[in-house]
PDB file of C-alpha atoms and ligand atoms in Angstrom:
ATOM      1  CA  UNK X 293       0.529  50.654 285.671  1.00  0.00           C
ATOM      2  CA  UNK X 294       0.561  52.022 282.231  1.00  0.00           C
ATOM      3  CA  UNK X 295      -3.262  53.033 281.015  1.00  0.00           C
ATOM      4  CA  UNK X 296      -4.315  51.679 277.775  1.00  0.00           C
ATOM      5  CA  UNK X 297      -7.559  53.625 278.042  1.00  0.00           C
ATOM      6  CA  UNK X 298      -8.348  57.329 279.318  1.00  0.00           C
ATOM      7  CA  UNK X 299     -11.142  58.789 279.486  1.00  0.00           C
ATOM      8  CA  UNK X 300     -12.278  62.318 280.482  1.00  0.00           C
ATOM      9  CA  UNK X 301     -15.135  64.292 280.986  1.00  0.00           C
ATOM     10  CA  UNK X 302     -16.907  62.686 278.031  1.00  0.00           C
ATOM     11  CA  UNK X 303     -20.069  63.866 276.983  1.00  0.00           C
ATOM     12  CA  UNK X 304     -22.545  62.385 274.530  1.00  0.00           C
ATOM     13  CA  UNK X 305     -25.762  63.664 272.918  1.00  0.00           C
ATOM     14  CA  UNK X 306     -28.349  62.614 270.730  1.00  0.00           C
ATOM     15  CA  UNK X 307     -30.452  64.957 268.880  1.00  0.00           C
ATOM     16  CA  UNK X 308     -33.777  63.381 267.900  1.00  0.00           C
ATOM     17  CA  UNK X 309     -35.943  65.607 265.359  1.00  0.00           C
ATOM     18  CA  UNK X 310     -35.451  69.084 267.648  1.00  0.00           C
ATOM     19  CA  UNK X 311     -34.747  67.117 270.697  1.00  0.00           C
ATOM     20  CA  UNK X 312     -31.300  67.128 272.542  1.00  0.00           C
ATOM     21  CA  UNK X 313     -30.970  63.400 274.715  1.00  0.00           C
ATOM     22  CA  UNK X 314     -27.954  63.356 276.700  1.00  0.00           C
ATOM     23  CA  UNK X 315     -27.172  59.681 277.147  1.00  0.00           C
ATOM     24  CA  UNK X 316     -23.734  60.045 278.796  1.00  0.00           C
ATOM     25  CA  UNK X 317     -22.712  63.109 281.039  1.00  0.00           C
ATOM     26  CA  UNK X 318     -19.674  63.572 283.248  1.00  0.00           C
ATOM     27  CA  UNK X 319     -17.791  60.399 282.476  1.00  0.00           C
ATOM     28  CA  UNK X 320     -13.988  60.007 283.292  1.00  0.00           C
ATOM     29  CA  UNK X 321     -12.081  56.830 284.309  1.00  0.00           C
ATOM     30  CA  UNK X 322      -9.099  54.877 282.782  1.00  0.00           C
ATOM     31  CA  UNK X 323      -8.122  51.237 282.491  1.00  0.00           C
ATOM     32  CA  UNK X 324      -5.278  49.891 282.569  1.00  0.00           C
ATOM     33  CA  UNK X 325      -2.587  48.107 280.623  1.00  0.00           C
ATOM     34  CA  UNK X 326      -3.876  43.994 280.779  1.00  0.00           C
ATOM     35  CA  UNK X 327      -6.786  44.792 283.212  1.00  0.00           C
ATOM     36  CA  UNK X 328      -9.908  42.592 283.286  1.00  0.00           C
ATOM     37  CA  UNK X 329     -12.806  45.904 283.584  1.00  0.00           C
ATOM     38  CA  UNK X 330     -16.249  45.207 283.838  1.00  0.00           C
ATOM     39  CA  UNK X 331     -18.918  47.775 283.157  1.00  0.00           C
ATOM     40  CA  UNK X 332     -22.617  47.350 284.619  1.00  0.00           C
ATOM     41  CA  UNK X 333     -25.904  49.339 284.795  1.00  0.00           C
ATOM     42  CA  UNK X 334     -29.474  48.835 283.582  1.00  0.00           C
ATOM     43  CA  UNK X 335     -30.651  48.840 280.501  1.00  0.00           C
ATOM     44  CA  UNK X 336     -30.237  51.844 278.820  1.00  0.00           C
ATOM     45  CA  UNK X 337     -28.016  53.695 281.239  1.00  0.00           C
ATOM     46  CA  UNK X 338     -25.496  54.266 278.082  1.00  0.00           C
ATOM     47  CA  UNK X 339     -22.915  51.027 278.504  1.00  0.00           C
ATOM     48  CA  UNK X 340     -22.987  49.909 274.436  1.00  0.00           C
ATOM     49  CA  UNK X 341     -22.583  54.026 273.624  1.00  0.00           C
ATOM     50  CA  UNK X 342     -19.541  54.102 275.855  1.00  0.00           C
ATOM     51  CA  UNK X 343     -18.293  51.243 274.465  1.00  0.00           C
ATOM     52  CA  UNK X 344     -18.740  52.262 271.119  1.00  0.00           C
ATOM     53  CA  UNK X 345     -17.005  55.918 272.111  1.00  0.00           C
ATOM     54  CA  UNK X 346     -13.986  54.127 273.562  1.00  0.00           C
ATOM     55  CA  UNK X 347     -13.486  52.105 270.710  1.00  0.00           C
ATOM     56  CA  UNK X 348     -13.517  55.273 268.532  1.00  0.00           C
ATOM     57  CA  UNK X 349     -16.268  53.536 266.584  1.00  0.00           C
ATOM     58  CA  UNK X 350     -18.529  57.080 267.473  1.00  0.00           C
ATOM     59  CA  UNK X 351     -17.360  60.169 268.249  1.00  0.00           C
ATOM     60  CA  UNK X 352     -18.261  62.326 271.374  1.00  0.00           C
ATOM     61  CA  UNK X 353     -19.952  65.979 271.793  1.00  0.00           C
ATOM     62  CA  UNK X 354     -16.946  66.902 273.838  1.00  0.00           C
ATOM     63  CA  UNK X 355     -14.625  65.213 276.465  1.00  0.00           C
ATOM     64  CA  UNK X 356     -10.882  63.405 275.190  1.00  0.00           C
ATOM     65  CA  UNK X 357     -10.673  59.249 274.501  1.00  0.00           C
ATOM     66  CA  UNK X 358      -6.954  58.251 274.744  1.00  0.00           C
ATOM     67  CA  UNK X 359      -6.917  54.561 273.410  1.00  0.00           C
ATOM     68  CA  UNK X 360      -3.508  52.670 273.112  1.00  0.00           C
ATOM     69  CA  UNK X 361      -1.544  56.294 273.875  1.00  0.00           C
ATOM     70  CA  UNK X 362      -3.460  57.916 271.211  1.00  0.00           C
ATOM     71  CA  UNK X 363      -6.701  60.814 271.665  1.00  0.00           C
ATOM     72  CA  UNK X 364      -9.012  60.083 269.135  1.00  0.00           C
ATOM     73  CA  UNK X 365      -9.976  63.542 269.201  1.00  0.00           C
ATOM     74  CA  UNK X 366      -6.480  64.294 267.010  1.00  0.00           C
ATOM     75  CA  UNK X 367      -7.128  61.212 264.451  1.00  0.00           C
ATOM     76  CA  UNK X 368      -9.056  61.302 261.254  1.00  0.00           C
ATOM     77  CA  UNK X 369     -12.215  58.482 260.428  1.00  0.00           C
ATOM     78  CA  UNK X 370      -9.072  56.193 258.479  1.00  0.00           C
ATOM     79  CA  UNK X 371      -6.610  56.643 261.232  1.00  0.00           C
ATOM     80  CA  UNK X 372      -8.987  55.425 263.863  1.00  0.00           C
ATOM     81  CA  UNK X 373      -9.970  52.548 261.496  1.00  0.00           C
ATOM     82  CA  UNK X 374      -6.187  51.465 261.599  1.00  0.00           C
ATOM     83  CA  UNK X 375      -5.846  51.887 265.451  1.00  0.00           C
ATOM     84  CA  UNK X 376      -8.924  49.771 265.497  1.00  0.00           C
ATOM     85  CA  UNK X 377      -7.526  47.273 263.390  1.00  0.00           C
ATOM     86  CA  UNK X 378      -3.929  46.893 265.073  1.00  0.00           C
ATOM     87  CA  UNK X 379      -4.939  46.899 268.620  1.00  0.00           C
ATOM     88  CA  UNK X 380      -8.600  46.319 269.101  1.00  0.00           C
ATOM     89  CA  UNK X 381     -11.033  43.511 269.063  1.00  0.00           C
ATOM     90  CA  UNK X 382     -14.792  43.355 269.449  1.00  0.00           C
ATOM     91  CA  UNK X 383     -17.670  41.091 270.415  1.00  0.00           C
ATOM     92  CA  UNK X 384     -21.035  42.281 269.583  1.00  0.00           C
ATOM     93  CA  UNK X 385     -24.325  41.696 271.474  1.00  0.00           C
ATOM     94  CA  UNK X 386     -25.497  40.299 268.264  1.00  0.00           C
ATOM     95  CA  UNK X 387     -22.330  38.914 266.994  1.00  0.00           C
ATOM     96  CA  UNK X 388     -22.234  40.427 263.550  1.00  0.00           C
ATOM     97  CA  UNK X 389     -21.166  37.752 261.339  1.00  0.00           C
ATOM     98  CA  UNK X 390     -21.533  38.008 258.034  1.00  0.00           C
ATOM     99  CA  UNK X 391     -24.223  35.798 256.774  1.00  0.00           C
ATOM    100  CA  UNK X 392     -22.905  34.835 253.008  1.00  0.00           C
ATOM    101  CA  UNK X 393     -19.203  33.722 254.597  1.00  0.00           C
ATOM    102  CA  UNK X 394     -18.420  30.577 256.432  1.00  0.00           C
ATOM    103  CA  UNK X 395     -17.000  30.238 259.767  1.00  0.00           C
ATOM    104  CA  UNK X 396     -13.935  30.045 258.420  1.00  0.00           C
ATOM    105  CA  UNK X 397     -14.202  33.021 256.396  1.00  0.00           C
ATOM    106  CA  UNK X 398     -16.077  34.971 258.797  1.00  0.00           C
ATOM    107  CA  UNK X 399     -12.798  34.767 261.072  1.00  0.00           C
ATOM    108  CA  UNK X 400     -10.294  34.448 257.929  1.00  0.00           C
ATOM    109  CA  UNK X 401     -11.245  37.382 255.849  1.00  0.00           C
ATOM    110  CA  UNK X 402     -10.594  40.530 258.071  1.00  0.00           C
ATOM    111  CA  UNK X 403      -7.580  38.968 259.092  1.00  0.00           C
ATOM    112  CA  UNK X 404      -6.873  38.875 255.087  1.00  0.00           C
ATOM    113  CA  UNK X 405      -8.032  42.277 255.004  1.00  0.00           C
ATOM    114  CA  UNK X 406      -5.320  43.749 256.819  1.00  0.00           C
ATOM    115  CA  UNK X 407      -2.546  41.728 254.910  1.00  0.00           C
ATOM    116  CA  UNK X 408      -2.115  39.260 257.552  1.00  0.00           C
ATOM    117  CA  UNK X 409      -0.135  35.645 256.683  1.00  0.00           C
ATOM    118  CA  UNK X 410      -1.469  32.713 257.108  1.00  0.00           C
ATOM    119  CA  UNK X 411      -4.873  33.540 257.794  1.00  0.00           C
ATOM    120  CA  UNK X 412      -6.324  30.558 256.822  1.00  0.00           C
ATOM    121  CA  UNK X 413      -4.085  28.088 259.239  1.00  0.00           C
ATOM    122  CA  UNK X 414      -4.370  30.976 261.990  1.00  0.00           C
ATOM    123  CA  UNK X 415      -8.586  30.897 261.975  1.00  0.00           C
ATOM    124  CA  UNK X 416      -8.561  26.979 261.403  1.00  0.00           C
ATOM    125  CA  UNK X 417      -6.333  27.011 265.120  1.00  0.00           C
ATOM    126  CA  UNK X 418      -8.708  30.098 266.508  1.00  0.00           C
ATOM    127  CA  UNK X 419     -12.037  28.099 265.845  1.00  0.00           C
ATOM    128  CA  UNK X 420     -10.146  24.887 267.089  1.00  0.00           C
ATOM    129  CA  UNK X 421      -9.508  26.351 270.262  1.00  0.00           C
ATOM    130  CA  UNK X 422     -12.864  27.580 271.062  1.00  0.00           C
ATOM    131  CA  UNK X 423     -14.268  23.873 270.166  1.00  0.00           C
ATOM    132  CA  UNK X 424     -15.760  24.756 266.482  1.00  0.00           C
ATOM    133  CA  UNK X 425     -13.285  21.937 264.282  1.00  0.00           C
ATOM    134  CA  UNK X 426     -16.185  20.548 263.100  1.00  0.00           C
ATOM    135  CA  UNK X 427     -17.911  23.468 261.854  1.00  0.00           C
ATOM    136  CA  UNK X 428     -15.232  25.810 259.880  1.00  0.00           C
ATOM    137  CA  UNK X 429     -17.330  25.428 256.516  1.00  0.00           C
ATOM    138  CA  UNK X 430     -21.299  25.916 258.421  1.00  0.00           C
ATOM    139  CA  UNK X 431     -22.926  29.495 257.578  1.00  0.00           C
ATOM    140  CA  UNK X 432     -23.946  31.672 260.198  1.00  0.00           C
ATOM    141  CA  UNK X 433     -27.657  30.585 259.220  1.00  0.00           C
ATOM    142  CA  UNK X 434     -26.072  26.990 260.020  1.00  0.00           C
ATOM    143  CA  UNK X 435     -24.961  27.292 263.199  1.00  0.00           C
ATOM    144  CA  UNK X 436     -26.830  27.584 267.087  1.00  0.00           C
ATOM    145  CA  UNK X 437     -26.399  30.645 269.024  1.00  0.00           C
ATOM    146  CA  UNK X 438     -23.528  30.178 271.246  1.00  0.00           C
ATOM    147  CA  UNK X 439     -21.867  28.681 268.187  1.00  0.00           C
ATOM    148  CA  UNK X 440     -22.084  32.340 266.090  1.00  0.00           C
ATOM    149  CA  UNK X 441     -21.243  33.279 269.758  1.00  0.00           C
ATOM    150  CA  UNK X 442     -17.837  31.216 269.315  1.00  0.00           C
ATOM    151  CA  UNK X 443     -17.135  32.319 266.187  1.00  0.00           C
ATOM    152  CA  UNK X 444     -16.870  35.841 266.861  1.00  0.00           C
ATOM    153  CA  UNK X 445     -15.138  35.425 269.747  1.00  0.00           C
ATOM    154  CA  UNK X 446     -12.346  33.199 267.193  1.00  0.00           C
ATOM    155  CA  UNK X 447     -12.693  36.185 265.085  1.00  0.00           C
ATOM    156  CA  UNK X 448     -11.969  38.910 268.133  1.00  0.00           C
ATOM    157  CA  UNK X 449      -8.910  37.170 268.877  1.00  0.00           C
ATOM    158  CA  UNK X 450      -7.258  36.812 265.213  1.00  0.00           C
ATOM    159  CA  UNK X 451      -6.034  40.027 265.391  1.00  0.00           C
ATOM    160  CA  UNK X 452      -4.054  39.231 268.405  1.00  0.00           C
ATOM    161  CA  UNK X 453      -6.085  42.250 270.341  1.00  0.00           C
ATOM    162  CA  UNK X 454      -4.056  44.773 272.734  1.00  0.00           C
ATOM    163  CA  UNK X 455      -7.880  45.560 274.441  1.00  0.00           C
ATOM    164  CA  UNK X 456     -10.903  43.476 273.826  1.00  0.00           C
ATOM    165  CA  UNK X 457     -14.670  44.932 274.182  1.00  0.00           C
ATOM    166  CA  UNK X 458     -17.370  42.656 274.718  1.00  0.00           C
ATOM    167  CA  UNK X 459     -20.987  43.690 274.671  1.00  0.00           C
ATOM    168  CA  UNK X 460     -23.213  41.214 276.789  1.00  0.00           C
ATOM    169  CA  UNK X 461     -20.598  38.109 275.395  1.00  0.00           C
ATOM    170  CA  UNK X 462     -22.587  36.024 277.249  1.00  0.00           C
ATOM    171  CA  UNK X 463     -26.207  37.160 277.415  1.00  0.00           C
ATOM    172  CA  UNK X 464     -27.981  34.530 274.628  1.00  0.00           C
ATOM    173  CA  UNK X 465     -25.878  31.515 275.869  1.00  0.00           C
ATOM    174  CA  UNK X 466     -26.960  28.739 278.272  1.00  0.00           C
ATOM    175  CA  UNK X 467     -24.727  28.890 281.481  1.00  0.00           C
ATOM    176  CA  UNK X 468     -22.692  26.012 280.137  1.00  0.00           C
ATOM    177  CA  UNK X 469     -21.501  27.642 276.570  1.00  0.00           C
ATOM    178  CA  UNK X 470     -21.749  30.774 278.166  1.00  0.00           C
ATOM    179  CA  UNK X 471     -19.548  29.569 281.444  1.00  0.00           C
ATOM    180  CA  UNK X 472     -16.845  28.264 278.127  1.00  0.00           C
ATOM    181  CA  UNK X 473     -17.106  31.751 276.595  1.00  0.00           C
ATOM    182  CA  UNK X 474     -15.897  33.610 279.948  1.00  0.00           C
ATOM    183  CA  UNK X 475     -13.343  30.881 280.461  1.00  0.00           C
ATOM    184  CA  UNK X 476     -11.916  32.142 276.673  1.00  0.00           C
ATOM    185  CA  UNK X 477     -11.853  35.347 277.564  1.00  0.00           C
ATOM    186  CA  UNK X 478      -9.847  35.067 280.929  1.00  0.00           C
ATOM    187  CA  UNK X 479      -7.579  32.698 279.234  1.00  0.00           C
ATOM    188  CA  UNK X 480      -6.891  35.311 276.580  1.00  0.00           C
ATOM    189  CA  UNK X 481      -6.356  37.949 279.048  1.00  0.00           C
ATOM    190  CA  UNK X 482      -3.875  36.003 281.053  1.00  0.00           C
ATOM    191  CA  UNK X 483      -2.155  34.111 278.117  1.00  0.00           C
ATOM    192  CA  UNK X 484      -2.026  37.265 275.908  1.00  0.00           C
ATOM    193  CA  UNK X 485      -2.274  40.609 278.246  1.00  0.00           C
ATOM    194  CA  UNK X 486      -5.315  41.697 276.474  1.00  0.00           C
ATOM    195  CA  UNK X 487      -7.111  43.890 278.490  1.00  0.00           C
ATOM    196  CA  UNK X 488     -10.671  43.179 278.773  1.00  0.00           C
ATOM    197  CA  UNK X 489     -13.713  45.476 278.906  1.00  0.00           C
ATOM    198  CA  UNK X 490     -16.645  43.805 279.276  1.00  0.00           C
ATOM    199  CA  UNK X 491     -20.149  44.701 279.802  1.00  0.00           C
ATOM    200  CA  UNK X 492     -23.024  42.519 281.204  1.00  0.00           C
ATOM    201  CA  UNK X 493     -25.828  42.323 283.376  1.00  0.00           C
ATOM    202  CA  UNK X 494     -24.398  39.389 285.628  1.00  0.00           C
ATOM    203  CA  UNK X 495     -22.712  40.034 288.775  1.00  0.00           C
ATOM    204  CA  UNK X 496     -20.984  36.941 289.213  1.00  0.00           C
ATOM    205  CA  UNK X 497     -19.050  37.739 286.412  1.00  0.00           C
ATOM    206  CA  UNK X 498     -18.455  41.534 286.864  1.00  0.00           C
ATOM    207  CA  UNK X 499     -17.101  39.793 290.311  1.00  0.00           C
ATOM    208  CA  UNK X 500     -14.677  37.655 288.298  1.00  0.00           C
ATOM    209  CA  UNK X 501     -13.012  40.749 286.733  1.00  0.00           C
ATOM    210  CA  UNK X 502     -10.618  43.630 288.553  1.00  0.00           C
ATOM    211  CA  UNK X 503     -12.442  46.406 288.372  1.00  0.00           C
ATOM    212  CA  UNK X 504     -16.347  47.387 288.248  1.00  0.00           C
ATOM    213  CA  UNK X 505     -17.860  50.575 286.451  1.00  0.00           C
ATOM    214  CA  UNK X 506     -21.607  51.162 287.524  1.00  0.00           C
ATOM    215  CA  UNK X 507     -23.417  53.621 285.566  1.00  0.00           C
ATOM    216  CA  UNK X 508     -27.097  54.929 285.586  1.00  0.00           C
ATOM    217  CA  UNK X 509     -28.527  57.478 283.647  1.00  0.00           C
ATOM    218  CA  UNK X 510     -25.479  58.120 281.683  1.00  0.00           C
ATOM    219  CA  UNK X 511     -23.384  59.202 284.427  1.00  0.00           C
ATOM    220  CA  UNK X 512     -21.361  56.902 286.659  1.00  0.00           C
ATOM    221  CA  UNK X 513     -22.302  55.841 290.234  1.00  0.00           C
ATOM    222  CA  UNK X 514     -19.419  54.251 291.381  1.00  0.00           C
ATOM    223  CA  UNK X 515     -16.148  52.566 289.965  1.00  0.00           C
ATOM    224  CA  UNK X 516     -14.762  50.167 292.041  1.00  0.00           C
ATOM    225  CA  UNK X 517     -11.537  47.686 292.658  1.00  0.00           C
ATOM    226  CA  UNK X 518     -12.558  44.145 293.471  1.00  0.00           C
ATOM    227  CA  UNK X 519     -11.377  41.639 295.567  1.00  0.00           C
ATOM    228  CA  UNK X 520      -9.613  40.031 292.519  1.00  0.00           C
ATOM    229  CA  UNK X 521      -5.967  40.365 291.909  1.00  0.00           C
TER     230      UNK X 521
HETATM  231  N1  LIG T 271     -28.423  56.355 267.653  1.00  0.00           N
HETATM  232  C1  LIG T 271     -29.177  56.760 268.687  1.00  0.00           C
HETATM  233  N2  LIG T 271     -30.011  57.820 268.579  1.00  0.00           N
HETATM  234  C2  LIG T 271     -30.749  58.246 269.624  1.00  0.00           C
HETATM  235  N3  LIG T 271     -30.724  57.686 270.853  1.00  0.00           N
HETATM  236  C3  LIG T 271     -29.903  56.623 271.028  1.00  0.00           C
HETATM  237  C4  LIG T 271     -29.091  56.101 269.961  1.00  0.00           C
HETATM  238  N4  LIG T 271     -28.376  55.052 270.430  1.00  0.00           N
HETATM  239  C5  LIG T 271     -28.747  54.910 271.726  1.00  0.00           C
HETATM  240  N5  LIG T 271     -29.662  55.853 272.089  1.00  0.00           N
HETATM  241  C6  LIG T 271     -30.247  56.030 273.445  1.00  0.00           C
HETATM  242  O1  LIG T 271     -29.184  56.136 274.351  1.00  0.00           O
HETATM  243  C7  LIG T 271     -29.480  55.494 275.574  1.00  0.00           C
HETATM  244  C8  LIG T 271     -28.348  54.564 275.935  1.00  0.00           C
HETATM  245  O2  LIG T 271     -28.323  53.480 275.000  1.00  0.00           O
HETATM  246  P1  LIG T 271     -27.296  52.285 275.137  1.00  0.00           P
HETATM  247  O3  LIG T 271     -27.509  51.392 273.970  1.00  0.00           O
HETATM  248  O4  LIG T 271     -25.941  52.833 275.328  1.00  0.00           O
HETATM  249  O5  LIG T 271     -27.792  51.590 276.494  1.00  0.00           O
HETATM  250  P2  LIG T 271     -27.269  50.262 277.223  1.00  0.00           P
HETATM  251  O6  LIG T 271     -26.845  50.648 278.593  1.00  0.00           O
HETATM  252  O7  LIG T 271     -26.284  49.583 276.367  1.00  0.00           O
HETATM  253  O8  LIG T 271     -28.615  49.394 277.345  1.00  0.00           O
HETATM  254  P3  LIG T 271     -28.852  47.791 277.228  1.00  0.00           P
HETATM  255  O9  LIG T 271     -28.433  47.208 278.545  1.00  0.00           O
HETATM  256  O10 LIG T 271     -30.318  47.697 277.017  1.00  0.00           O
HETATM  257  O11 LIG T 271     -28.059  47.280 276.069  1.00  0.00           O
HETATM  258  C9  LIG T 271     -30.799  54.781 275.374  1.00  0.00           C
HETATM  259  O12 LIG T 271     -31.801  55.524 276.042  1.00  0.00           O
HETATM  260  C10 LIG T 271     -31.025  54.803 273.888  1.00  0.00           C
HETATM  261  O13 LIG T 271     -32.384  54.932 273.574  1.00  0.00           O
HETATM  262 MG1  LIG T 272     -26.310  47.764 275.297  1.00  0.00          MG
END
């Protein structure tokens, strides 16, 4: 299968008044094309700074990211922006929105942003789907948890993603909302092809998803197929 992602020998290093912390040593793997990846490891061990390396959001002491056949190494700050923009879609711990748009807007504007049509109909459908109709005009301030939750997961998917990264998507939900988020996310992935990286701390659902990353310390322990097809 084709690999979307490639990753080799990366290195990353924090320096910390004239302190050197190396948070992730040694790391090489590669997913591929419409995969469902999970990575695990406790807190700490470096998951959200790999994440944020693969998605060219940071920029490693040395070691090569290919995302979506390109090495971020070769690409300027703008030209990973617009790599970003095209292919990728996110889902933060803290889901991000911004506080002074709507629902709506918080899903409508990027899309805007990047000279998309239609973005209004195209959110109003997004936030349909994952069960916010009622809610397009609240403010972030206006809605629960697993609602913001839902938002940014509308808002991951308006870009029609070719990869989607999701810190900890489910980690502030009840099992219910967090059980619908998961069920998004799979549908995506098999409606779609996006591939899916996620990260969290729950087993059952690294279980659900094709292949299993473990690090500790920054490096990785194991990486693993499972059972799932
Ligand atoms: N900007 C930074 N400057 C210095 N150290 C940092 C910075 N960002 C992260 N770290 C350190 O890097 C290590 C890895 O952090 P990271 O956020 O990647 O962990 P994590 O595996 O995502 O943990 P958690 O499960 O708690 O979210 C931590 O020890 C953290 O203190
Ligand atoms: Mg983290």
């Amino acid at each position: 299968m084709p690999k979307i992602l490639n990753i080799t020998g990366l290195e990353k290093t924090y320096s910390s008044g004239n302190k050197q912390l190396t948070v992730l040593q040694n790391i090489s793997f590669s997913i591929e094309k419409g995969q469902t990846f999970s990575i695990v490891g406790p807190s700490g061990s470096g998951k959200t700074t790999l994440l944020g390396l693969c998605a060219g959001l940071d920029q490693p002491n040395s070691g090569t990211i290919e995302l979506c056949g390109e090495d971020l190494n070769m690409l300027s700050e703008d030209e990973r922006a617009q790599l970003r923009n095209k292919n990728v879609g996110f889902i933060f711990q803290n889901f991000q929105l911004l506080p002074t748009l709507t629902a709506l807007e918080n899903v409508s504007v990027p899309l805007e942003l990047q000279g998309g049509k239609d973005a209004t109909s195209k959110s109003l459908a997004l936030l349909e789907k994952v069960g916010l109709a009622d809610r397009v005009h609240h403010y972030p301030s206006q809605l629960s948890g697993g609602e913001q939750q839902r938002v940014a997961l509308a808002r991951a998917f308006a870009n029609a993603p070719s990869i989607l990264f999701a810190d900890e998507p489910t980690g502030n939900l009840d099992e219910d909302t967090g059980e619908k988020v998961i069920q998004l996310l799979f549908e995506l992935n098999q409606e779609a092809g996006t591939t899916l990286v996620i990260i969290t701390h729950d087993l059952d659902l690294a279980n659900r998803t094709q292949q299993i990353l473990r690090l500790k310390g920054g490096q990785i322990l194991t990486n693993e197929r499972t059972a799932v097809l």
